[in-house]
Amino acid sequence: MTCEHQFYIMTSRFIGEKTMEARLLKMKEVAEMLGVSLSYAYLLTKRGELPTVRIGNAIRVRVGDLERYLKGKVEQNEPPYTFPYRKK
């Protein structure tokens, strides 16, 4: 393997990682990845817990931002959010 070939592989890996981090996800994809409802995913963005990018009327989330959100939740070891029960 030549030096030029090794450099190309290293560069393409670095660019690939940066590109993946900047990839934009639809809210439906975010909800599926988090295992929550679409409305709860929107609630996370409304609360400011999950940064968003607006493109026209569309709301998108960067993969890197979603990863940082998840990492923060794991480090905090927060219990999952539960909805309050209604009294009957």
CSV table of C-alpha atoms in Angstrom, one decimal:
chain,number,residue,atom,x,y,z
A,1,MET,CA,0.0,0.0,0.0
A,2,THR,CA,1.5,3.3,-1.0
A,3,CYS,CA,1.7,6.4,1.2
A,4,GLU,CA,-0.8,8.2,-1.0
A,5,HIS,CA,-3.3,5.3,-0.7
A,6,GLN,CA,-3.0,5.3,3.1
A,7,PHE,CA,-3.5,9.1,3.2
A,8,TYR,CA,-6.7,8.7,1.1
A,9,ILE,CA,-8.1,6.1,3.4
A,10,MET,CA,-7.4,8.2,6.5
A,11,THR,CA,-8.8,11.3,4.9
A,12,SER,CA,-11.9,9.6,3.7
A,13,ARG,CA,-12.6,8.1,7.1
A,14,PHE,CA,-12.2,11.5,8.8
A,15,ILE,CA,-14.5,13.2,6.2
A,16,GLY,CA,-17.0,10.3,6.5
A,17,GLU,CA,-17.2,10.8,10.3
A,18,LYS,CA,-17.6,14.5,10.0
A,19,THR,CA,-20.3,14.1,7.3
A,20,MET,CA,-22.1,11.5,9.4
A,21,GLU,CA,-22.1,13.8,12.4
A,22,ALA,CA,-23.6,16.6,10.4
A,23,ARG,CA,-26.2,14.4,8.7
A,24,LEU,CA,-29.7,15.7,9.3
A,25,LEU,CA,-32.4,13.4,10.6
A,26,LYS,CA,-36.2,13.8,10.2
A,27,MET,CA,-38.2,13.9,13.4
A,28,LYS,CA,-39.7,10.5,12.6
A,29,GLU,CA,-36.2,9.1,12.5
A,30,VAL,CA,-35.3,10.7,15.8
A,31,ALA,CA,-38.3,9.3,17.5
A,32,GLU,CA,-37.6,5.8,16.1
A,33,MET,CA,-33.9,6.0,17.2
A,34,LEU,CA,-34.9,7.1,20.7
A,35,GLY,CA,-37.8,4.6,21.0
A,36,VAL,CA,-40.3,7.4,21.8
A,37,SER,CA,-43.4,8.7,20.1
A,38,LEU,CA,-43.2,11.5,17.5
A,39,SER,CA,-44.9,13.9,19.8
A,40,TYR,CA,-42.4,13.3,22.6
A,41,ALA,CA,-39.5,13.8,20.2
A,42,TYR,CA,-41.1,17.2,19.3
A,43,LEU,CA,-41.5,17.9,23.0
A,44,LEU,CA,-37.7,17.4,23.5
A,45,THR,CA,-37.0,20.0,20.8
A,46,LYS,CA,-39.6,22.4,22.3
A,47,ARG,CA,-37.9,22.1,25.7
A,48,GLY,CA,-34.6,22.9,24.1
A,49,GLU,CA,-33.1,19.5,25.2
A,50,LEU,CA,-32.5,18.5,21.6
A,51,PRO,CA,-31.1,21.2,19.2
A,52,THR,CA,-32.8,21.5,15.8
A,53,VAL,CA,-32.1,22.9,12.4
A,54,ARG,CA,-35.0,24.5,10.5
A,55,ILE,CA,-35.1,24.2,6.7
A,56,GLY,CA,-38.2,26.0,5.6
A,57,ASN,CA,-41.0,24.4,7.6
A,58,ALA,CA,-39.1,21.2,8.2
A,59,ILE,CA,-37.4,20.5,11.5
A,60,ARG,CA,-34.3,18.4,11.5
A,61,VAL,CA,-31.8,17.1,14.1
A,62,ARG,CA,-28.1,16.6,13.5
A,63,VAL,CA,-26.8,13.1,14.2
A,64,GLY,CA,-24.0,14.6,16.3
A,65,ASP,CA,-26.6,16.5,18.4
A,66,LEU,CA,-28.6,13.4,19.0
A,67,GLU,CA,-25.5,11.4,20.0
A,68,ARG,CA,-24.6,14.2,22.5
A,69,TYR,CA,-28.1,14.2,23.9
A,70,LEU,CA,-28.0,10.4,24.4
A,71,LYS,CA,-24.5,10.6,25.9
A,72,GLY,CA,-25.7,13.2,28.4
A,73,LYS,CA,-28.6,11.1,29.4
A,74,VAL,CA,-26.4,8.0,30.0
A,75,GLU,CA,-23.9,10.1,32.0
A,76,GLN,CA,-26.6,11.6,34.1
A,77,ASN,CA,-28.2,8.1,34.5
A,78,GLU,CA,-31.6,9.7,34.5
A,79,PRO,CA,-34.7,7.5,35.0
A,80,PRO,CA,-37.0,7.5,32.0
A,81,TYR,CA,-39.7,10.2,32.0
A,82,THR,CA,-43.1,8.9,33.1
A,83,PHE,CA,-46.4,10.6,32.4
A,84,PRO,CA,-48.4,11.4,35.5
A,85,TYR,CA,-51.3,9.1,36.2
A,86,ARG,CA,-54.9,10.4,36.1
A,87,LYS,CA,-57.0,9.9,39.1
A,88,LYS,CA,-60.2,8.0,38.4
